[in-house]
Amino acid sequence: MCSPGHHIESPCTKFTSTMCLPCPGSTYSAKPNNRSVCSKCTLCNTVNVLRVKANCTQTSDTVCEPLEGFYCTDGYSGSCRYAVEHTKCSPGQYIKQKEETEPQSSQCASSTSPLKYIQETESPAVQADCNKEHTVQVKT
């Protein structure tokens, strides 16, 4: 059996031990294994609006995350395989939460109307508050 980050070059025999080699570039093995090849590293496909959150190593696969303005709809083992665009809030609303799920819009208090439209920002953890000057402040 080979340790994580390795694959079998030659299996054990009656007279020899198992020979293991490190996983070559762009491959990995996360667990002890009896495989003759390592698994290919996942590519974070921009067609699926993903980017690399953590690079592939000999012992772990690439971790992908959605591009800014998107959220993950198909996650697996802490990585995202597919994402879709966030719904935008309507005028008079703000983003209540913005995490790995569809963001929730909340209505600003009526005493703060009329309100300016809130654009999403680069920050992944955006909260916005409506203030008494009839504008919206985005806090990061």
Coordinates of C-alpha atoms in Angstrom, one line a residue:
M1 CA 0.0 0.0 0.0
C2 CA 1.3 3.5 -0.9
S3 CA 0.9 6.5 1.3
P4 CA -1.0 9.7 0.2
G5 CA 0.8 11.5 -2.5
H6 CA 2.1 8.3 -4.0
H7 CA 1.1 5.5 -6.4
I8 CA 2.3 1.9 -6.9
E9 CA 5.3 1.5 -9.3
S10 CA 5.4 -2.3 -8.6
P11 CA 3.3 -4.3 -6.2
C12 CA 4.7 -6.5 -3.5
T13 CA 5.7 -10.0 -4.3
K14 CA 6.7 -13.0 -2.1
F15 CA 10.3 -11.5 -2.1
T16 CA 9.9 -7.7 -2.5
S17 CA 8.0 -4.9 -0.9
T18 CA 5.6 -2.6 -2.7
M19 CA 7.5 0.1 -4.6
C20 CA 5.8 3.5 -4.6
L21 CA 6.5 6.7 -6.5
P22 CA 5.4 10.3 -5.8
C23 CA 2.4 11.5 -7.8
P24 CA 3.6 13.4 -10.9
G25 CA 2.6 17.0 -11.6
S26 CA -1.1 17.7 -12.0
T27 CA -2.0 14.5 -10.1
Y28 CA -2.7 13.6 -6.5
S29 CA -3.8 10.8 -4.2
A30 CA -5.5 11.9 -1.0
K31 CA -5.6 8.5 0.8
P32 CA -3.4 5.4 1.3
N33 CA -4.0 3.4 -1.9
N34 CA -3.1 0.4 -4.1
R35 CA -3.5 2.4 -7.4
S36 CA -1.0 2.3 -10.2
V37 CA -1.8 5.9 -11.2
C38 CA -2.7 9.1 -9.3
S39 CA -5.9 11.0 -9.9
K40 CA -5.9 14.0 -12.2
C41 CA -6.2 17.3 -10.6
T42 CA -9.5 19.1 -11.1
L43 CA -9.4 22.2 -13.4
C44 CA -11.4 25.1 -12.2
N45 CA -13.2 25.8 -15.5
T46 CA -14.1 29.5 -16.2
V47 CA -16.9 28.2 -18.4
N48 CA -18.5 27.0 -15.1
V49 CA -17.5 30.5 -13.6
L50 CA -15.0 29.0 -11.2
R51 CA -11.5 30.0 -10.0
V52 CA -8.8 28.3 -7.9
K53 CA -9.3 28.6 -4.2
A54 CA -6.5 26.1 -3.3
N55 CA -4.0 24.6 -5.7
C56 CA -3.7 20.9 -6.3
T57 CA -0.9 19.2 -4.3
Q58 CA 0.4 15.6 -4.3
T59 CA -2.1 14.8 -1.5
S60 CA -5.1 17.0 -2.3
D61 CA -7.2 17.9 -5.3
T62 CA -7.7 21.5 -6.5
V63 CA -10.4 23.4 -4.5
C64 CA -12.6 25.6 -6.8
E65 CA -14.8 28.5 -5.8
P66 CA -17.3 30.7 -7.7
L67 CA -16.1 33.8 -9.4
E68 CA -17.3 37.1 -7.7
G69 CA -21.0 37.6 -8.3
F70 CA -21.7 33.9 -8.5
Y71 CA -22.6 31.2 -6.0
C72 CA -22.0 27.5 -6.0
T73 CA -24.9 25.1 -7.0
D74 CA -22.9 21.9 -7.2
G75 CA -20.4 21.4 -4.4
Y76 CA -18.4 18.3 -3.6
S77 CA -15.8 17.7 -0.8
G78 CA -15.5 21.4 -0.1
S79 CA -15.0 22.4 -3.7
C80 CA -17.4 23.9 -6.2
R81 CA -18.1 22.2 -9.5
Y82 CA -20.7 24.6 -11.0
A83 CA -21.9 28.1 -10.1
V84 CA -24.6 30.5 -11.3
E85 CA -24.9 34.3 -11.1
H86 CA -26.4 35.9 -7.9
T87 CA -29.8 37.5 -8.2
K88 CA -29.5 41.3 -7.9
C89 CA -31.5 43.1 -5.3
S90 CA -34.2 45.5 -6.3
P91 CA -34.1 49.2 -5.5
G92 CA -34.9 49.7 -1.8
Q93 CA -33.3 46.4 -0.8
Y94 CA -29.9 45.4 0.4
I95 CA -27.9 42.2 0.5
K96 CA -28.6 40.5 3.9
Q97 CA -26.1 37.7 3.4
K98 CA -23.7 36.8 0.7
E99 CA -22.0 33.5 1.2
E100 CA -22.0 30.2 -0.7
T101 CA -25.7 30.3 -1.3
E102 CA -28.1 32.6 -3.2
P103 CA -27.9 35.9 -1.3
Q104 CA -30.9 37.1 0.6
S105 CA -32.3 40.6 -0.1
S106 CA -34.0 42.5 2.7
Q107 CA -36.2 45.5 2.5
C108 CA -34.9 48.8 3.9
A109 CA -37.1 50.5 6.5
S110 CA -39.7 52.7 4.9
S111 CA -38.3 55.8 6.8
T112 CA -35.2 55.6 4.7
S113 CA -36.9 55.9 1.3
P114 CA -36.2 56.9 -1.4
L115 CA -33.1 54.7 -1.7
K116 CA -30.3 54.3 -4.1
Y117 CA -29.7 51.0 -5.8
I118 CA -26.9 48.8 -4.3
Q119 CA -24.4 47.3 -6.5
E120 CA -22.6 44.1 -5.4
T121 CA -19.0 44.7 -4.5
E122 CA -15.8 42.7 -4.7
S123 CA -16.0 41.7 -1.1
P124 CA -17.4 38.2 -0.4
A125 CA -18.9 39.2 2.9
V126 CA -21.0 42.3 2.2
Q127 CA -23.6 43.7 4.5
A128 CA -25.4 46.9 3.8
D129 CA -27.4 49.2 6.1
C130 CA -29.9 51.9 5.1
N131 CA -29.1 55.1 6.9
K132 CA -31.3 58.1 7.6
E133 CA -29.8 60.3 4.8
H134 CA -31.8 58.4 2.2
T135 CA -28.8 56.5 0.9
V136 CA -27.4 53.1 1.4
Q137 CA -24.0 52.4 2.9
V138 CA -22.2 49.2 2.1
K139 CA -20.1 47.9 4.9
T140 CA -17.4 45.3 4.2

